[in-house]
């Protein structure tokens, strides 16, 4: 991380390896992690910290506490800034949103079966696709997910914010149907304006 930071500083006359065109840009760096170590590193370097809670939720609360407790101000950041990832599958109805959500559920199940691949089309009932053990595993991994209509998504996000106290949210949604994905982000943007958090960023990867 410090080597990366150095490459973004102005190049020195004796410097043999230079970032082109990055040298001198001092691009703000976020540290993305899913562990207590990454929280400690972000705190020690005075960097904003993003936690991958949209698929690795276990250490989120403790990691945020460690990050804020140990944060050391830096040139880039004077106060801690913690972001968390949330899956958002929003649609005009709860039923439609839950159906689209089965695409990412299947993806996680397929990965655990040793058969990763493209995001699959949704199914009517994930329980017809997977065993109870598999669905329990994926429910745990995707615990920080807001799935439903605009009001349902808003209620879930408010609950998540109350629990984790992030400074920012970054939302993502692995949809099979691109039009449904765009509609989900449209609804999420409307919900964002009613939430008491500084920013909700849209992730498109």
mmCIF file of C-alpha atoms in Angstrom:
data_model
loop_
_atom_site.group_PDB
_atom_site.id
_atom_site.type_symbol
_atom_site.label_atom_id
_atom_site.label_comp_id
_atom_site.label_asym_id
_atom_site.label_seq_id
_atom_site.Cartn_x
_atom_site.Cartn_y
_atom_site.Cartn_z
ATOM 1 C CA UNK A 1 0.000 0.000 0.000
ATOM 2 C CA UNK A 2 2.777 2.436 0.853
ATOM 3 C CA UNK A 3 4.571 1.529 -2.376
ATOM 4 C CA UNK A 4 1.398 2.348 -4.318
ATOM 5 C CA UNK A 5 1.106 5.657 -2.491
ATOM 6 C CA UNK A 6 4.726 6.454 -3.362
ATOM 7 C CA UNK A 7 4.114 5.856 -7.075
ATOM 8 C CA UNK A 8 1.377 8.514 -6.990
ATOM 9 C CA UNK A 9 3.712 11.105 -5.476
ATOM 10 C CA UNK A 10 5.810 13.367 -7.729
ATOM 11 C CA UNK A 11 8.576 11.294 -9.327
ATOM 12 C CA UNK A 12 12.079 11.803 -7.923
ATOM 13 C CA UNK A 13 15.130 12.297 -10.212
ATOM 14 C CA UNK A 14 16.702 9.004 -9.102
ATOM 15 C CA UNK A 15 13.454 7.005 -9.231
ATOM 16 C CA UNK A 16 13.817 4.065 -11.623
ATOM 17 C CA UNK A 17 10.205 2.908 -11.649
ATOM 18 C CA UNK A 18 7.552 5.511 -12.361
ATOM 19 C CA UNK A 19 3.798 5.435 -12.709
ATOM 20 C CA UNK A 20 2.704 6.838 -16.068
ATOM 21 C CA UNK A 21 0.549 8.897 -16.007
ATOM 22 C CA UNK A 22 -0.036 8.441 -12.258
ATOM 23 C CA UNK A 23 3.095 10.109 -10.893
ATOM 24 C CA UNK A 24 2.243 13.305 -9.079
ATOM 25 C CA UNK A 25 -1.526 12.786 -9.237
ATOM 26 C CA UNK A 26 -1.882 11.776 -5.576
ATOM 27 C CA UNK A 27 -5.087 9.940 -6.456
ATOM 28 C CA UNK A 28 -7.081 9.398 -3.235
ATOM 29 C CA UNK A 29 -6.817 5.752 -2.199
ATOM 30 C CA UNK A 30 -9.503 3.683 -0.470
ATOM 31 C CA UNK A 31 -8.576 0.425 1.209
ATOM 32 C CA UNK A 32 -11.139 -2.302 0.525
ATOM 33 C CA UNK A 33 -11.038 -5.268 2.886
ATOM 34 C CA UNK A 34 -13.027 -7.903 4.714
ATOM 35 C CA UNK A 35 -10.890 -8.508 7.797
ATOM 36 C CA UNK A 36 -9.665 -6.896 10.980
ATOM 37 C CA UNK A 37 -6.177 -6.663 9.487
ATOM 38 C CA UNK A 38 -7.400 -4.465 6.640
ATOM 39 C CA UNK A 39 -9.215 -2.273 9.177
ATOM 40 C CA UNK A 40 -6.008 -1.854 11.175
ATOM 41 C CA UNK A 41 -3.979 -1.079 8.050
ATOM 42 C CA UNK A 42 -6.450 1.550 6.843
ATOM 43 C CA UNK A 43 -6.419 3.119 10.309
ATOM 44 C CA UNK A 44 -2.614 3.143 10.567
ATOM 45 C CA UNK A 45 -2.231 4.774 7.150
ATOM 46 C CA UNK A 46 -5.069 7.237 7.640
ATOM 47 C CA UNK A 47 -7.037 5.963 4.654
ATOM 48 C CA UNK A 48 -10.782 5.703 4.056
ATOM 49 C CA UNK A 49 -11.905 2.124 4.608
ATOM 50 C CA UNK A 50 -14.463 0.127 2.638
ATOM 51 C CA UNK A 51 -15.656 -3.225 3.965
ATOM 52 C CA UNK A 52 -16.847 -5.974 1.594
ATOM 53 C CA UNK A 53 -19.856 -6.794 3.741
ATOM 54 C CA UNK A 54 -21.986 -7.537 0.676
ATOM 55 C CA UNK A 55 -20.401 -11.000 0.565
ATOM 56 C CA UNK A 56 -18.221 -11.245 3.724
ATOM 57 C CA UNK A 57 -20.303 -9.882 6.606
ATOM 58 C CA UNK A 58 -18.792 -11.580 9.637
ATOM 59 C CA UNK A 59 -16.242 -9.012 10.849
ATOM 60 C CA UNK A 60 -17.985 -5.822 9.735
ATOM 61 C CA UNK A 61 -19.014 -4.369 13.096
ATOM 62 C CA UNK A 62 -15.725 -5.198 14.838
ATOM 63 C CA UNK A 63 -13.700 -3.967 11.867
ATOM 64 C CA UNK A 64 -15.459 -0.597 11.902
ATOM 65 C CA UNK A 65 -14.840 -0.299 15.651
ATOM 66 C CA UNK A 66 -11.143 -1.143 15.258
ATOM 67 C CA UNK A 67 -10.758 1.233 12.331
ATOM 68 C CA UNK A 68 -12.336 4.169 14.142
ATOM 69 C CA UNK A 69 -10.555 3.496 17.419
ATOM 70 C CA UNK A 70 -7.087 3.243 15.870
ATOM 71 C CA UNK A 71 -7.403 5.809 13.088
ATOM 72 C CA UNK A 72 -4.384 8.089 12.601
ATOM 73 C CA UNK A 73 -5.018 11.303 10.639
ATOM 74 C CA UNK A 74 -3.097 11.634 7.368
ATOM 75 C CA UNK A 75 -2.623 14.155 4.611
ATOM 76 C CA UNK A 76 -5.440 12.465 2.726
ATOM 77 C CA UNK A 77 -7.918 12.127 5.587
ATOM 78 C CA UNK A 78 -8.298 13.873 8.938
ATOM 79 C CA UNK A 79 -11.151 11.764 10.326
ATOM 80 C CA UNK A 80 -12.114 8.133 9.763
ATOM 81 C CA UNK A 81 -14.465 7.411 6.881
ATOM 82 C CA UNK A 82 -15.994 3.938 6.759
ATOM 83 C CA UNK A 83 -17.988 2.550 3.853
ATOM 84 C CA UNK A 84 -19.876 -0.749 3.736
ATOM 85 C CA UNK A 85 -21.054 -2.789 0.777
ATOM 86 C CA UNK A 86 -24.719 -3.773 0.503
ATOM 87 C CA UNK A 87 -26.519 -5.827 -2.109
ATOM 88 C CA UNK A 88 -29.603 -3.998 -3.356
ATOM 89 C CA UNK A 89 -32.192 -5.791 -5.457
ATOM 90 C CA UNK A 90 -35.029 -3.310 -5.844
ATOM 91 C CA UNK A 91 -38.052 -3.730 -8.064
ATOM 92 C CA UNK A 92 -41.617 -2.504 -8.297
ATOM 93 C CA UNK A 93 -42.795 -5.387 -6.108
ATOM 94 C CA UNK A 94 -41.227 -7.476 -3.367
ATOM 95 C CA UNK A 95 -41.970 -10.646 -5.320
ATOM 96 C CA UNK A 96 -40.189 -9.433 -8.453
ATOM 97 C CA UNK A 97 -37.163 -8.312 -6.433
ATOM 98 C CA UNK A 98 -36.897 -11.648 -4.635
ATOM 99 C CA UNK A 99 -36.996 -13.461 -7.979
ATOM 100 C CA UNK A 100 -34.126 -11.383 -9.375
ATOM 101 C CA UNK A 101 -32.203 -11.957 -6.151
ATOM 102 C CA UNK A 102 -32.118 -15.682 -6.933
ATOM 103 C CA UNK A 103 -29.528 -14.934 -9.624
ATOM 104 C CA UNK A 104 -26.868 -13.879 -7.113
ATOM 105 C CA UNK A 105 -27.970 -16.647 -4.750
ATOM 106 C CA UNK A 106 -27.377 -19.199 -7.495
ATOM 107 C CA UNK A 107 -24.001 -17.639 -8.299
ATOM 108 C CA UNK A 108 -22.819 -18.096 -4.714
ATOM 109 C CA UNK A 109 -24.160 -21.637 -4.559
ATOM 110 C CA UNK A 110 -22.500 -22.526 -7.866
ATOM 111 C CA UNK A 111 -19.198 -21.141 -6.602
ATOM 112 C CA UNK A 112 -19.390 -23.353 -3.534
ATOM 113 C CA UNK A 113 -20.222 -26.307 -5.751
ATOM 114 C CA UNK A 114 -17.009 -25.670 -7.669
ATOM 115 C CA UNK A 115 -18.912 -24.568 -10.763
ATOM 116 C CA UNK A 116 -18.444 -20.790 -11.098
ATOM 117 C CA UNK A 117 -19.749 -19.060 -14.192
ATOM 118 C CA UNK A 118 -21.792 -16.155 -15.537
ATOM 119 C CA UNK A 119 -24.694 -14.803 -13.507
ATOM 120 C CA UNK A 120 -27.565 -17.235 -14.144
ATOM 121 C CA UNK A 121 -31.150 -16.283 -14.965
ATOM 122 C CA UNK A 122 -33.505 -16.015 -11.977
ATOM 123 C CA UNK A 123 -35.683 -18.879 -10.797
ATOM 124 C CA UNK A 124 -39.042 -18.793 -9.088
ATOM 125 C CA UNK A 125 -37.894 -20.486 -5.881
ATOM 126 C CA UNK A 126 -34.276 -20.845 -4.770
ATOM 127 C CA UNK A 127 -35.298 -23.777 -2.563
ATOM 128 C CA UNK A 128 -36.013 -25.785 -5.712
ATOM 129 C CA UNK A 129 -32.423 -25.182 -6.831
ATOM 130 C CA UNK A 130 -30.456 -25.712 -3.639
ATOM 131 C CA UNK A 131 -30.455 -27.765 -0.472
ATOM 132 C CA UNK A 132 -31.381 -26.210 2.896
ATOM 133 C CA UNK A 133 -27.692 -26.305 3.885
ATOM 134 C CA UNK A 134 -26.688 -24.426 0.726
ATOM 135 C CA UNK A 135 -29.387 -21.794 1.144
ATOM 136 C CA UNK A 136 -28.364 -21.287 4.777
ATOM 137 C CA UNK A 137 -24.771 -20.711 3.669
ATOM 138 C CA UNK A 138 -25.739 -18.198 1.013
ATOM 139 C CA UNK A 139 -28.196 -16.431 3.333
ATOM 140 C CA UNK A 140 -25.315 -15.894 5.737
ATOM 141 C CA UNK A 141 -22.921 -14.625 3.057
ATOM 142 C CA UNK A 142 -25.554 -12.233 1.677
ATOM 143 C CA UNK A 143 -26.844 -11.085 5.051
ATOM 144 C CA UNK A 144 -26.362 -7.415 4.158
ATOM 145 C CA UNK A 145 -28.852 -7.345 1.307
ATOM 146 C CA UNK A 146 -31.897 -5.164 0.727
ATOM 147 C CA UNK A 147 -34.365 -6.996 -1.482
ATOM 148 C CA UNK A 148 -37.838 -5.714 -2.313
ATOM 149 C CA UNK A 149 -39.893 -2.739 -3.378
ATOM 150 C CA UNK A 150 -38.765 0.825 -2.671
ATOM 151 C CA UNK A 151 -40.330 0.882 0.795
ATOM 152 C CA UNK A 152 -38.976 -2.545 1.709
ATOM 153 C CA UNK A 153 -35.480 -1.606 0.552
ATOM 154 C CA UNK A 154 -35.646 1.649 2.489
ATOM 155 C CA UNK A 155 -36.715 -0.137 5.684
ATOM 156 C CA UNK A 156 -33.936 -2.718 5.357
ATOM 157 C CA UNK A 157 -31.265 -0.116 4.595
ATOM 158 C CA UNK A 158 -32.341 1.969 7.577
ATOM 159 C CA UNK A 159 -31.986 -1.097 9.788
ATOM 160 C CA UNK A 160 -28.532 -1.842 8.351
ATOM 161 C CA UNK A 161 -27.428 1.763 8.855
ATOM 162 C CA UNK A 162 -28.694 1.755 12.443
ATOM 163 C CA UNK A 163 -26.700 -1.413 13.139
ATOM 164 C CA UNK A 164 -23.405 -0.679 11.392
ATOM 165 C CA UNK A 165 -23.287 3.148 11.432
ATOM 166 C CA UNK A 166 -21.399 3.484 8.122
ATOM 167 C CA UNK A 167 -20.361 6.885 6.849
ATOM 168 C CA UNK A 168 -21.221 5.769 3.338
ATOM 169 C CA UNK A 169 -22.881 2.871 1.547
ATOM 170 C CA UNK A 170 -21.839 1.353 -1.735
ATOM 171 C CA UNK A 171 -24.567 -0.716 -3.340
ATOM 172 C CA UNK A 172 -24.251 -3.452 -5.909
ATOM 173 C CA UNK A 173 -26.556 -5.927 -7.611
ATOM 174 C CA UNK A 174 -25.565 -8.884 -9.765
ATOM 175 C CA UNK A 175 -28.625 -9.080 -12.003
ATOM 176 C CA UNK A 176 -29.089 -11.359 -14.986
ATOM 177 C CA UNK A 177 -31.484 -8.886 -16.599
ATOM 178 C CA UNK A 178 -29.773 -5.555 -17.336
ATOM 179 C CA UNK A 179 -33.038 -3.609 -17.571
ATOM 180 C CA UNK A 180 -34.008 -4.907 -14.129
ATOM 181 C CA UNK A 181 -30.577 -3.882 -12.848
ATOM 182 C CA UNK A 182 -31.028 -0.323 -14.124
ATOM 183 C CA UNK A 183 -34.495 -0.165 -12.590
ATOM 184 C CA UNK A 184 -33.048 -1.358 -9.282
ATOM 185 C CA UNK A 185 -30.445 1.414 -9.267
ATOM 186 C CA UNK A 186 -33.140 3.931 -10.176
ATOM 187 C CA UNK A 187 -35.205 2.883 -7.169
ATOM 188 C CA UNK A 188 -32.094 2.804 -4.962
ATOM 189 C CA UNK A 189 -31.280 6.383 -5.978
ATOM 190 C CA UNK A 190 -34.773 7.464 -4.914
ATOM 191 C CA UNK A 191 -34.359 5.682 -1.598
ATOM 192 C CA UNK A 192 -30.918 7.221 -1.115
ATOM 193 C CA UNK A 193 -32.401 10.697 -1.004
ATOM 194 C CA UNK A 194 -34.485 9.695 2.008
ATOM 195 C CA UNK A 195 -31.674 8.034 3.964
ATOM 196 C CA UNK A 196 -29.629 9.759 6.650
ATOM 197 C CA UNK A 197 -26.201 8.853 5.253
ATOM 198 C CA UNK A 198 -23.808 11.162 3.411
ATOM 199 C CA UNK A 199 -23.660 9.143 0.206
ATOM 200 C CA UNK A 200 -24.848 5.990 -1.491
ATOM 201 C CA UNK A 201 -22.611 5.074 -4.405
ATOM 202 C CA UNK A 202 -23.670 2.839 -7.247
ATOM 203 C CA UNK A 203 -21.395 -0.041 -8.144
ATOM 204 C CA UNK A 204 -21.740 -1.404 -11.621
ATOM 205 C CA UNK A 205 -19.266 -4.266 -11.510
#
